[in-house]
Amino acid sequence: MAVTMASSGCTLGVCTKLVAFEKQIVPKTSFFKSNFGSEAVKDLCTSSKSRLSYSLSTMIPKASATAIEDGSYQETDVVPTPKVIIDQDSDPNATVVEVTFGDRLGALLDTMNALKNLGLNVVKANVCLDSSGKHNTFSITKASTGRKVDDPELLEAIRLTIISNLLEYHPESSAQLAMGEAFGVEAPSTKLDVDIATRIQIYDDSPERSLLSVETADRPGLLVDLVKIITDINVAVESGEFDTEGLLAKAKFHVSYKGKALIKPLQQVVTNSLRYFLRRPSTEESSF
């Protein structure tokens, strides 16, 4: 059985491992750009009432009406927890994205086509099945450069595109995702208390960098907000991983200050800044 990957124009076999026929070898990208004006996501804008929050009218590329993302399930099944992982660490040449929703996901061809509309190429795709479900993994590069994605706004657009398509083709996931309130047919029945859900830790990873771990209630624009808060205090975000797991968002960033790991006082500044803005996402500029 074969399918056509719309985003790369290559014919792939549906099996445990799907690999595109061409793979570009590019130099390693070791840090996030701090440019928050990407053309590819120009419709992602800051709300007039919030310093950091995205407008819920964000335009997300949709999948075509003629193609359907296959996957079957019974209505009596327990709805699994959807997971979307954006990994900037495991591959030096590409951004790795993993999508899991029990065993309900198909080949996600429409999602890959929607990513192409963001100016991206899917250069490799893997499908793995284990006890936790079917894991669909994509290696993504920018079509214009052939390099991994290093723009926080584009990474957030990737995340919202995947979640939007998941909600479109699997509306039963809406009540399991924080994004279901913004983009889905059914909002989650319970909401996380941001004060309780928010956990921030910073570890010494090496003499050159620290590892920042953030867990908080998910919302649109959160990835960009986190990177902006950190870079606004002149701390560099070198790489990391951003996980969306149901109502929670979990981020791990490798951070540094002038090429060195963060000293304790600066760790406290980063922690306080993140905690303040995450607990008060609607704080207005005039309140400072």
PDB file of C-alpha atoms in Angstrom:
ATOM      1  CA  MET A   1       0.000   0.000   0.000  1.00  0.00           C
ATOM      2  CA  ALA A   2       1.324   3.390  -0.857  1.00  0.00           C
ATOM      3  CA  VAL A   3       0.301   6.937  -0.162  1.00  0.00           C
ATOM      4  CA  THR A   4       1.428  10.266  -1.535  1.00  0.00           C
ATOM      5  CA  MET A   5       2.930  12.815   0.842  1.00  0.00           C
ATOM      6  CA  ALA A   6       1.557  16.147  -0.291  1.00  0.00           C
ATOM      7  CA  SER A   7       4.242  18.167   1.408  1.00  0.00           C
ATOM      8  CA  SER A   8       7.208  16.554  -0.288  1.00  0.00           C
ATOM      9  CA  GLY A   9       5.816  15.139  -3.511  1.00  0.00           C
ATOM     10  CA  CYS A  10       7.377  11.733  -2.733  1.00  0.00           C
ATOM     11  CA  THR A  11       5.653   8.336  -2.753  1.00  0.00           C
ATOM     12  CA  LEU A  12       6.081   6.546   0.551  1.00  0.00           C
ATOM     13  CA  GLY A  13       5.179   3.069   1.767  1.00  0.00           C
ATOM     14  CA  VAL A  14       2.897   2.898   4.808  1.00  0.00           C
ATOM     15  CA  CYS A  15       4.899   0.816   7.278  1.00  0.00           C
ATOM     16  CA  THR A  16       6.551   1.099  10.637  1.00  0.00           C
ATOM     17  CA  LYS A  17       9.123   3.565   9.282  1.00  0.00           C
ATOM     18  CA  LEU A  18       8.398   6.140   6.600  1.00  0.00           C
ATOM     19  CA  VAL A  19      11.387   7.992   5.179  1.00  0.00           C
ATOM     20  CA  ALA A  20      11.328  10.638   2.431  1.00  0.00           C
ATOM     21  CA  PHE A  21      13.605   9.958  -0.513  1.00  0.00           C
ATOM     22  CA  GLU A  22      15.542  13.185  -0.153  1.00  0.00           C
ATOM     23  CA  LYS A  23      17.124  14.534   3.014  1.00  0.00           C
ATOM     24  CA  GLN A  24      19.069  17.770   3.144  1.00  0.00           C
ATOM     25  CA  ILE A  25      22.275  17.962   5.173  1.00  0.00           C
ATOM     26  CA  VAL A  26      22.511  21.402   6.724  1.00  0.00           C
ATOM     27  CA  PRO A  27      24.603  23.136   9.379  1.00  0.00           C
ATOM     28  CA  LYS A  28      23.453  22.833  12.988  1.00  0.00           C
ATOM     29  CA  THR A  29      21.177  25.550  14.360  1.00  0.00           C
ATOM     30  CA  SER A  30      21.887  25.935  18.050  1.00  0.00           C
ATOM     31  CA  PHE A  31      19.579  28.709  19.157  1.00  0.00           C
ATOM     32  CA  PHE A  32      16.134  30.252  18.763  1.00  0.00           C
ATOM     33  CA  LYS A  33      15.862  33.467  16.821  1.00  0.00           C
ATOM     34  CA  SER A  34      14.549  36.301  18.940  1.00  0.00           C
ATOM     35  CA  ASN A  35      12.737  37.855  15.978  1.00  0.00           C
ATOM     36  CA  PHE A  36       9.025  37.962  16.701  1.00  0.00           C
ATOM     37  CA  GLY A  37       7.918  39.261  13.310  1.00  0.00           C
ATOM     38  CA  SER A  38       7.963  36.156  11.096  1.00  0.00           C
ATOM     39  CA  GLU A  39       6.171  36.658   7.777  1.00  0.00           C
ATOM     40  CA  ALA A  40       4.890  33.089   7.812  1.00  0.00           C
ATOM     41  CA  VAL A  41       2.840  33.766  10.911  1.00  0.00           C
ATOM     42  CA  LYS A  42       2.033  37.440  10.440  1.00  0.00           C
ATOM     43  CA  ASP A  43      -1.597  36.801  11.428  1.00  0.00           C
ATOM     44  CA  LEU A  44      -0.445  35.764  14.902  1.00  0.00           C
ATOM     45  CA  CYS A  45      -0.784  39.032  16.762  1.00  0.00           C
ATOM     46  CA  THR A  46      -0.741  40.335  20.301  1.00  0.00           C
ATOM     47  CA  SER A  47      -4.124  41.046  21.843  1.00  0.00           C
ATOM     48  CA  SER A  48      -4.773  44.723  22.603  1.00  0.00           C
ATOM     49  CA  LYS A  49      -5.687  43.790  26.177  1.00  0.00           C
ATOM     50  CA  SER A  50      -2.720  41.540  26.838  1.00  0.00           C
ATOM     51  CA  ARG A  51       1.022  42.036  26.661  1.00  0.00           C
ATOM     52  CA  LEU A  52       1.740  38.418  25.780  1.00  0.00           C
ATOM     53  CA  SER A  53      -1.440  36.582  24.792  1.00  0.00           C
ATOM     54  CA  TYR A  54      -2.307  35.712  21.192  1.00  0.00           C
ATOM     55  CA  SER A  55      -5.564  36.684  19.570  1.00  0.00           C
ATOM     56  CA  LEU A  56      -7.930  33.706  19.335  1.00  0.00           C
ATOM     57  CA  SER A  57      -8.674  34.696  15.724  1.00  0.00           C
ATOM     58  CA  THR A  58      -5.297  33.268  14.680  1.00  0.00           C
ATOM     59  CA  MET A  59      -5.415  31.978  11.129  1.00  0.00           C
ATOM     60  CA  ILE A  60      -4.318  28.340  11.110  1.00  0.00           C
ATOM     61  CA  PRO A  61      -3.775  26.518   7.777  1.00  0.00           C
ATOM     62  CA  LYS A  62      -6.462  23.879   7.379  1.00  0.00           C
ATOM     63  CA  ALA A  63      -6.291  20.541   5.612  1.00  0.00           C
ATOM     64  CA  SER A  64      -7.972  20.102   2.232  1.00  0.00           C
ATOM     65  CA  ALA A  65     -11.590  19.006   2.094  1.00  0.00           C
ATOM     66  CA  THR A  66     -10.855  16.228  -0.381  1.00  0.00           C
ATOM     67  CA  ALA A  67      -8.398  14.301   1.766  1.00  0.00           C
ATOM     68  CA  ILE A  68      -9.347  12.651   5.033  1.00  0.00           C
ATOM     69  CA  GLU A  69      -6.968  11.704   7.802  1.00  0.00           C
ATOM     70  CA  ASP A  70      -7.728   8.042   8.318  1.00  0.00           C
ATOM     71  CA  GLY A  71      -8.086   6.394  11.699  1.00  0.00           C
ATOM     72  CA  SER A  72     -10.872   4.394  13.244  1.00  0.00           C
ATOM     73  CA  TYR A  73     -12.297   4.087  16.732  1.00  0.00           C
ATOM     74  CA  GLN A  74     -15.467   3.070  18.526  1.00  0.00           C
ATOM     75  CA  GLU A  75     -17.674   5.583  20.272  1.00  0.00           C
ATOM     76  CA  THR A  76     -17.496   3.504  23.445  1.00  0.00           C
ATOM     77  CA  ASP A  77     -13.708   3.814  23.611  1.00  0.00           C
ATOM     78  CA  VAL A  78     -12.161   5.823  26.404  1.00  0.00           C
ATOM     79  CA  VAL A  79     -10.806   8.993  24.793  1.00  0.00           C
ATOM     80  CA  PRO A  80      -6.998   9.012  25.138  1.00  0.00           C
ATOM     81  CA  THR A  81      -4.955  12.087  26.051  1.00  0.00           C
ATOM     82  CA  PRO A  82      -3.634  13.850  22.914  1.00  0.00           C
ATOM     83  CA  LYS A  83       0.074  14.693  22.912  1.00  0.00           C
ATOM     84  CA  VAL A  84       2.063  16.981  20.623  1.00  0.00           C
ATOM     85  CA  ILE A  85       5.832  17.219  21.120  1.00  0.00           C
ATOM     86  CA  ILE A  86       8.109  19.744  19.383  1.00  0.00           C
ATOM     87  CA  ASP A  87      11.713  18.627  19.793  1.00  0.00           C
ATOM     88  CA  GLN A  88      14.626  20.911  18.900  1.00  0.00           C
ATOM     89  CA  ASP A  89      17.319  18.724  20.500  1.00  0.00           C
ATOM     90  CA  SER A  90      17.297  15.249  18.967  1.00  0.00           C
ATOM     91  CA  ASP A  91      18.088  16.181  15.338  1.00  0.00           C
ATOM     92  CA  PRO A  92      20.662  18.900  14.504  1.00  0.00           C
ATOM     93  CA  ASN A  93      19.263  19.330  10.980  1.00  0.00           C
ATOM     94  CA  ALA A  94      15.490  19.318  11.524  1.00  0.00           C
ATOM     95  CA  THR A  95      12.725  20.104  13.981  1.00  0.00           C
ATOM     96  CA  VAL A  96      11.151  16.849  15.153  1.00  0.00           C
ATOM     97  CA  VAL A  97       7.407  16.792  15.854  1.00  0.00           C
ATOM     98  CA  GLU A  98       5.601  13.850  17.452  1.00  0.00           C
ATOM     99  CA  VAL A  99       1.812  13.454  17.593  1.00  0.00           C
ATOM    100  CA  THR A 100       0.087  10.778  19.696  1.00  0.00           C
ATOM    101  CA  PHE A 101      -3.621  10.175  20.248  1.00  0.00           C
ATOM    102  CA  GLY A 102      -3.951   6.579  21.367  1.00  0.00           C
ATOM    103  CA  ASP A 103      -4.337   4.335  18.316  1.00  0.00           C
ATOM    104  CA  ARG A 104      -6.727   6.690  16.522  1.00  0.00           C
ATOM    105  CA  LEU A 105      -4.375   8.552  14.214  1.00  0.00           C
ATOM    106  CA  GLY A 106      -3.916   7.645  10.570  1.00  0.00           C
ATOM    107  CA  ALA A 107      -1.073   8.741   8.288  1.00  0.00           C
ATOM    108  CA  LEU A 108      -1.794  12.469   8.956  1.00  0.00           C
ATOM    109  CA  LEU A 109      -1.295  13.355   5.293  1.00  0.00           C
ATOM    110  CA  ASP A 110      -3.547  16.397   5.590  1.00  0.00           C
ATOM    111  CA  THR A 111      -1.568  17.656   8.562  1.00  0.00           C
ATOM    112  CA  MET A 112       1.630  17.390   6.522  1.00  0.00           C
ATOM    113  CA  ASN A 113      -0.071  19.288   3.697  1.00  0.00           C
ATOM    114  CA  ALA A 114      -1.129  22.001   6.167  1.00  0.00           C
ATOM    115  CA  LEU A 115       2.479  22.274   7.370  1.00  0.00           C
ATOM    116  CA  LYS A 116       3.539  22.801   3.763  1.00  0.00           C
ATOM    117  CA  ASN A 117       1.233  25.834   3.703  1.00  0.00           C
ATOM    118  CA  LEU A 118       3.411  27.304   6.463  1.00  0.00           C
ATOM    119  CA  GLY A 119       6.440  27.141   4.165  1.00  0.00           C
ATOM    120  CA  LEU A 120       7.781  23.871   5.582  1.00  0.00           C
ATOM    121  CA  ASN A 121       8.979  20.546   4.229  1.00  0.00           C
ATOM    122  CA  VAL A 122       8.435  17.186   5.896  1.00  0.00           C
ATOM    123  CA  VAL A 123      11.695  15.417   5.052  1.00  0.00           C
ATOM    124  CA  LYS A 124      11.101  12.278   7.117  1.00  0.00           C
ATOM    125  CA  ALA A 125       8.134  10.585   8.771  1.00  0.00           C
ATOM    126  CA  ASN A 126       8.038   7.648  11.166  1.00  0.00           C
ATOM    127  CA  VAL A 127       5.117   5.680  12.590  1.00  0.00           C
ATOM    128  CA  CYS A 128       5.746   3.647  15.744  1.00  0.00           C
ATOM    129  CA  LEU A 129       3.213   1.601  17.699  1.00  0.00           C
ATOM    130  CA  ASP A 130       3.669   0.686  21.358  1.00  0.00           C
ATOM    131  CA  SER A 131       1.555   0.150  24.449  1.00  0.00           C
ATOM    132  CA  SER A 132       0.839   3.881  24.741  1.00  0.00           C
ATOM    133  CA  GLY A 133      -0.500   4.139  21.192  1.00  0.00           C
ATOM    134  CA  LYS A 134       0.579   5.137  17.702  1.00  0.00           C
ATOM    135  CA  HIS A 135       3.357   7.731  17.553  1.00  0.00           C
ATOM    136  CA  ASN A 136       3.505   9.784  14.346  1.00  0.00           C
ATOM    137  CA  THR A 137       6.857  11.565  14.087  1.00  0.00           C
ATOM    138  CA  PHE A 138       7.837  14.173  11.476  1.00  0.00           C
ATOM    139  CA  SER A 139      11.182  15.794  10.761  1.00  0.00           C
ATOM    140  CA  ILE A 140      10.489  19.324   9.503  1.00  0.00           C
ATOM    141  CA  THR A 141      12.647  21.950   7.793  1.00  0.00           C
ATOM    142  CA  LYS A 142      11.942  25.397   6.384  1.00  0.00           C
ATOM    143  CA  ALA A 143      11.333  25.174   2.642  1.00  0.00           C
ATOM    144  CA  SER A 144      13.198  28.437   2.011  1.00  0.00           C
ATOM    145  CA  THR A 145      16.441  27.374   3.683  1.00  0.00           C
ATOM    146  CA  GLY A 146      16.329  23.616   4.206  1.00  0.00           C
ATOM    147  CA  ARG A 147      17.202  24.224   7.872  1.00  0.00           C
ATOM    148  CA  LYS A 148      15.404  23.389  11.086  1.00  0.00           C
ATOM    149  CA  VAL A 149      12.848  25.867  12.412  1.00  0.00           C
ATOM    150  CA  ASP A 150      14.347  28.373  14.871  1.00  0.00           C
ATOM    151  CA  ASP A 151      11.622  31.033  14.937  1.00  0.00           C
ATOM    152  CA  PRO A 152       9.413  30.779  18.074  1.00  0.00           C
ATOM    153  CA  GLU A 153       6.387  32.161  16.231  1.00  0.00           C
ATOM    154  CA  LEU A 154       6.697  29.588  13.455  1.00  0.00           C
ATOM    155  CA  LEU A 155       7.147  26.806  16.011  1.00  0.00           C
ATOM    156  CA  GLU A 156       3.958  27.953  17.735  1.00  0.00           C
ATOM    157  CA  ALA A 157       2.174  28.055  14.361  1.00  0.00           C
ATOM    158  CA  ILE A 158       3.278  24.445  13.781  1.00  0.00           C
ATOM    159  CA  ARG A 159       1.868  23.463  17.167  1.00  0.00           C
ATOM    160  CA  LEU A 160      -1.454  25.229  16.627  1.00  0.00           C
ATOM    161  CA  THR A 161      -1.767  23.829  13.087  1.00  0.00           C
ATOM    162  CA  ILE A 162      -1.341  20.257  14.299  1.00  0.00           C
ATOM    163  CA  ILE A 163      -3.762  20.744  17.191  1.00  0.00           C
ATOM    164  CA  SER A 164      -6.293  22.475  14.913  1.00  0.00           C
ATOM    165  CA  ASN A 165      -6.238  19.562  12.468  1.00  0.00           C
ATOM    166  CA  LEU A 166      -6.455  17.081  15.340  1.00  0.00           C
ATOM    167  CA  LEU A 167      -9.575  18.860  16.579  1.00  0.00           C
ATOM    168  CA  GLU A 168     -11.020  18.913  13.057  1.00  0.00           C
ATOM    169  CA  TYR A 169     -10.568  15.215  12.315  1.00  0.00           C
ATOM    170  CA  HIS A 170     -10.970  13.950  15.879  1.00  0.00           C
ATOM    171  CA  PRO A 171     -13.510  16.279  17.534  1.00  0.00           C
ATOM    172  CA  GLU A 172     -13.688  13.883  20.483  1.00  0.00           C
ATOM    173  CA  SER A 173     -10.246  15.226  21.459  1.00  0.00           C
ATOM    174  CA  SER A 174     -11.697  18.706  22.046  1.00  0.00           C
ATOM    175  CA  ALA A 175     -12.635  18.106  25.679  1.00  0.00           C
ATOM    176  CA  GLN A 176      -9.166  16.674  26.342  1.00  0.00           C
ATOM    177  CA  LEU A 177      -7.218  19.717  25.119  1.00  0.00           C
ATOM    178  CA  ALA A 178      -6.930  23.229  26.502  1.00  0.00           C
ATOM    179  CA  MET A 179      -7.119  24.404  22.872  1.00  0.00           C
ATOM    180  CA  GLY A 180     -10.581  22.821  22.651  1.00  0.00           C
ATOM    181  CA  GLU A 181     -11.999  25.969  24.229  1.00  0.00           C
ATOM    182  CA  ALA A 182     -10.516  28.148  21.491  1.00  0.00           C
ATOM    183  CA  PHE A 183     -10.690  25.910  18.405  1.00  0.00           C
ATOM    184  CA  GLY A 184     -12.777  22.820  19.268  1.00  0.00           C
ATOM    185  CA  VAL A 185     -16.427  21.846  19.419  1.00  0.00           C
ATOM    186  CA  GLU A 186     -16.389  21.203  23.159  1.00  0.00           C
ATOM    187  CA  ALA A 187     -14.415  23.001  25.850  1.00  0.00           C
ATOM    188  CA  PRO A 188     -12.747  20.931  28.576  1.00  0.00           C
ATOM    189  CA  SER A 189     -15.129  20.184  31.436  1.00  0.00           C
ATOM    190  CA  THR A 190     -12.459  21.173  33.949  1.00  0.00           C
ATOM    191  CA  LYS A 191      -9.830  23.888  33.810  1.00  0.00           C
ATOM    192  CA  LEU A 192      -6.453  23.895  35.461  1.00  0.00           C
ATOM    193  CA  ASP A 193      -5.700  26.495  38.091  1.00  0.00           C
ATOM    194  CA  VAL A 194      -2.688  28.306  36.663  1.00  0.00           C
ATOM    195  CA  ASP A 195      -1.262  29.025  40.139  1.00  0.00           C
ATOM    196  CA  ILE A 196      -1.382  25.340  41.060  1.00  0.00           C
ATOM    197  CA  ALA A 197      -0.352  23.954  37.665  1.00  0.00           C
ATOM    198  CA  THR A 198       2.673  26.214  37.148  1.00  0.00           C
ATOM    199  CA  ARG A 199       5.997  24.635  38.120  1.00  0.00           C
ATOM    200  CA  ILE A 200       9.375  26.154  37.237  1.00  0.00           C
ATOM    201  CA  GLN A 201      12.783  24.630  37.871  1.00  0.00           C
ATOM    202  CA  ILE A 202      16.296  25.480  36.691  1.00  0.00           C
ATOM    203  CA  TYR A 203      19.201  23.043  36.814  1.00  0.00           C
ATOM    204  CA  ASP A 204      22.888  23.357  36.041  1.00  0.00           C
ATOM    205  CA  ASP A 205      23.250  21.418  32.792  1.00  0.00           C
ATOM    206  CA  SER A 206      26.923  22.266  32.131  1.00  0.00           C
ATOM    207  CA  PRO A 207      29.316  25.182  32.725  1.00  0.00           C
ATOM    208  CA  GLU A 208      28.031  26.708  29.472  1.00  0.00           C
ATOM    209  CA  ARG A 209      24.270  26.396  29.945  1.00  0.00           C
ATOM    210  CA  SER A 210      21.389  25.637  32.286  1.00  0.00           C
ATOM    211  CA  LEU A 211      18.246  23.561  31.805  1.00  0.00           C
ATOM    212  CA  LEU A 212      14.990  25.427  32.402  1.00  0.00           C
ATOM    213  CA  SER A 213      11.875  23.312  33.004  1.00  0.00           C
ATOM    214  CA  VAL A 214       8.407  24.896  32.868  1.00  0.00           C
ATOM    215  CA  GLU A 215       5.057  23.171  33.377  1.00  0.00           C
ATOM    216  CA  THR A 216       1.857  25.206  33.216  1.00  0.00           C
ATOM    217  CA  ALA A 217      -1.697  25.357  31.871  1.00  0.00           C
ATOM    218  CA  ASP A 218      -1.693  25.392  28.081  1.00  0.00           C
ATOM    219  CA  ARG A 219      -3.057  28.244  25.968  1.00  0.00           C
ATOM    220  CA  PRO A 220      -2.573  29.637  22.437  1.00  0.00           C
ATOM    221  CA  GLY A 221       0.704  31.518  22.007  1.00  0.00           C
ATOM    222  CA  LEU A 222       2.325  29.991  25.084  1.00  0.00           C
ATOM    223  CA  LEU A 223       5.536  28.893  23.343  1.00  0.00           C
ATOM    224  CA  VAL A 224       6.187  32.391  22.015  1.00  0.00           C
ATOM    225  CA  ASP A 225       5.331  33.925  25.367  1.00  0.00           C
ATOM    226  CA  LEU A 226       7.850  31.747  27.195  1.00  0.00           C
ATOM    227  CA  VAL A 227      10.691  32.521  24.789  1.00  0.00           C
ATOM    228  CA  LYS A 228       9.861  36.238  24.818  1.00  0.00           C
ATOM    229  CA  ILE A 229       9.805  36.440  28.623  1.00  0.00           C
ATOM    230  CA  ILE A 230      13.200  34.735  28.828  1.00  0.00           C
ATOM    231  CA  THR A 231      14.885  36.732  26.065  1.00  0.00           C
ATOM    232  CA  ASP A 232      13.483  40.018  27.404  1.00  0.00           C
ATOM    233  CA  ILE A 233      15.865  39.642  30.355  1.00  0.00           C
ATOM    234  CA  ASN A 234      18.785  38.936  28.007  1.00  0.00           C
ATOM    235  CA  VAL A 235      18.907  35.184  28.600  1.00  0.00           C
ATOM    236  CA  ALA A 236      19.565  33.176  25.424  1.00  0.00           C
ATOM    237  CA  VAL A 237      17.346  30.196  24.556  1.00  0.00           C
ATOM    238  CA  GLU A 238      19.585  27.768  22.701  1.00  0.00           C
ATOM    239  CA  SER A 239      17.339  24.751  22.105  1.00  0.00           C
ATOM    240  CA  GLY A 240      14.648  22.757  23.816  1.00  0.00           C
ATOM    241  CA  GLU A 241      11.477  20.714  23.731  1.00  0.00           C
ATOM    242  CA  PHE A 242       7.853  21.812  24.034  1.00  0.00           C
ATOM    243  CA  ASP A 243       5.194  19.234  24.894  1.00  0.00           C
ATOM    244  CA  THR A 244       1.430  19.660  24.767  1.00  0.00           C
ATOM    245  CA  GLU A 245      -0.181  16.939  26.865  1.00  0.00           C
ATOM    246  CA  GLY A 246      -3.910  17.359  27.320  1.00  0.00           C
ATOM    247  CA  LEU A 247      -4.498  20.512  29.379  1.00  0.00           C
ATOM    248  CA  LEU A 248      -0.829  20.878  30.289  1.00  0.00           C
ATOM    249  CA  ALA A 249       2.149  22.357  28.476  1.00  0.00           C
ATOM    250  CA  LYS A 250       5.634  21.179  29.436  1.00  0.00           C
ATOM    251  CA  ALA A 251       8.733  22.966  28.174  1.00  0.00           C
ATOM    252  CA  LYS A 252      12.443  22.308  28.594  1.00  0.00           C
ATOM    253  CA  PHE A 253      14.863  24.953  27.347  1.00  0.00           C
ATOM    254  CA  HIS A 254      18.650  25.039  27.334  1.00  0.00           C
ATOM    255  CA  VAL A 255      19.436  28.603  28.372  1.00  0.00           C
ATOM    256  CA  SER A 256      22.585  30.641  28.946  1.00  0.00           C
ATOM    257  CA  TYR A 257      23.747  34.153  29.772  1.00  0.00           C
ATOM    258  CA  LYS A 258      26.757  35.407  27.803  1.00  0.00           C
ATOM    259  CA  GLY A 259      27.773  31.837  27.013  1.00  0.00           C
ATOM    260  CA  LYS A 260      27.629  30.660  30.621  1.00  0.00           C
ATOM    261  CA  ALA A 261      25.166  28.790  32.817  1.00  0.00           C
ATOM    262  CA  LEU A 262      22.802  30.968  34.845  1.00  0.00           C
ATOM    263  CA  ILE A 263      24.046  31.929  38.298  1.00  0.00           C
ATOM    264  CA  LYS A 264      21.614  31.565  41.213  1.00  0.00           C
ATOM    265  CA  PRO A 265      20.457  35.225  41.345  1.00  0.00           C
ATOM    266  CA  LEU A 266      19.694  35.187  37.599  1.00  0.00           C
ATOM    267  CA  GLN A 267      17.899  31.854  37.954  1.00  0.00           C
ATOM    268  CA  GLN A 268      15.654  33.516  40.523  1.00  0.00           C
ATOM    269  CA  VAL A 269      14.980  36.466  38.197  1.00  0.00           C
ATOM    270  CA  VAL A 270      13.974  34.092  35.377  1.00  0.00           C
ATOM    271  CA  THR A 271      11.763  32.061  37.708  1.00  0.00           C
ATOM    272  CA  ASN A 272      10.020  35.124  39.130  1.00  0.00           C
ATOM    273  CA  SER A 273       9.456  36.662  35.695  1.00  0.00           C
ATOM    274  CA  LEU A 274       7.952  33.473  34.269  1.00  0.00           C
ATOM    275  CA  ARG A 275       5.776  32.874  37.299  1.00  0.00           C
ATOM    276  CA  TYR A 276       4.468  36.444  37.255  1.00  0.00           C
ATOM    277  CA  PHE A 277       3.466  36.502  33.599  1.00  0.00           C
ATOM    278  CA  LEU A 278       2.172  32.928  33.444  1.00  0.00           C
ATOM    279  CA  ARG A 279      -0.122  33.518  36.384  1.00  0.00           C
ATOM    280  CA  ARG A 280      -1.278  36.860  34.968  1.00  0.00           C
ATOM    281  CA  PRO A 281      -1.542  36.371  31.176  1.00  0.00           C
ATOM    282  CA  SER A 282      -3.915  39.341  30.841  1.00  0.00           C
ATOM    283  CA  THR A 283      -1.817  41.900  32.710  1.00  0.00           C
ATOM    284  CA  GLU A 284      -1.945  45.211  30.895  1.00  0.00           C
ATOM    285  CA  GLU A 285       1.067  47.397  30.184  1.00  0.00           C
ATOM    286  CA  SER A 286      -0.495  50.249  32.162  1.00  0.00           C
ATOM    287  CA  SER A 287      -0.315  48.218  35.363  1.00  0.00           C
ATOM    288  CA  PHE A 288       3.499  48.341  35.471  1.00  0.00           C
TER     289      PHE A 288
END
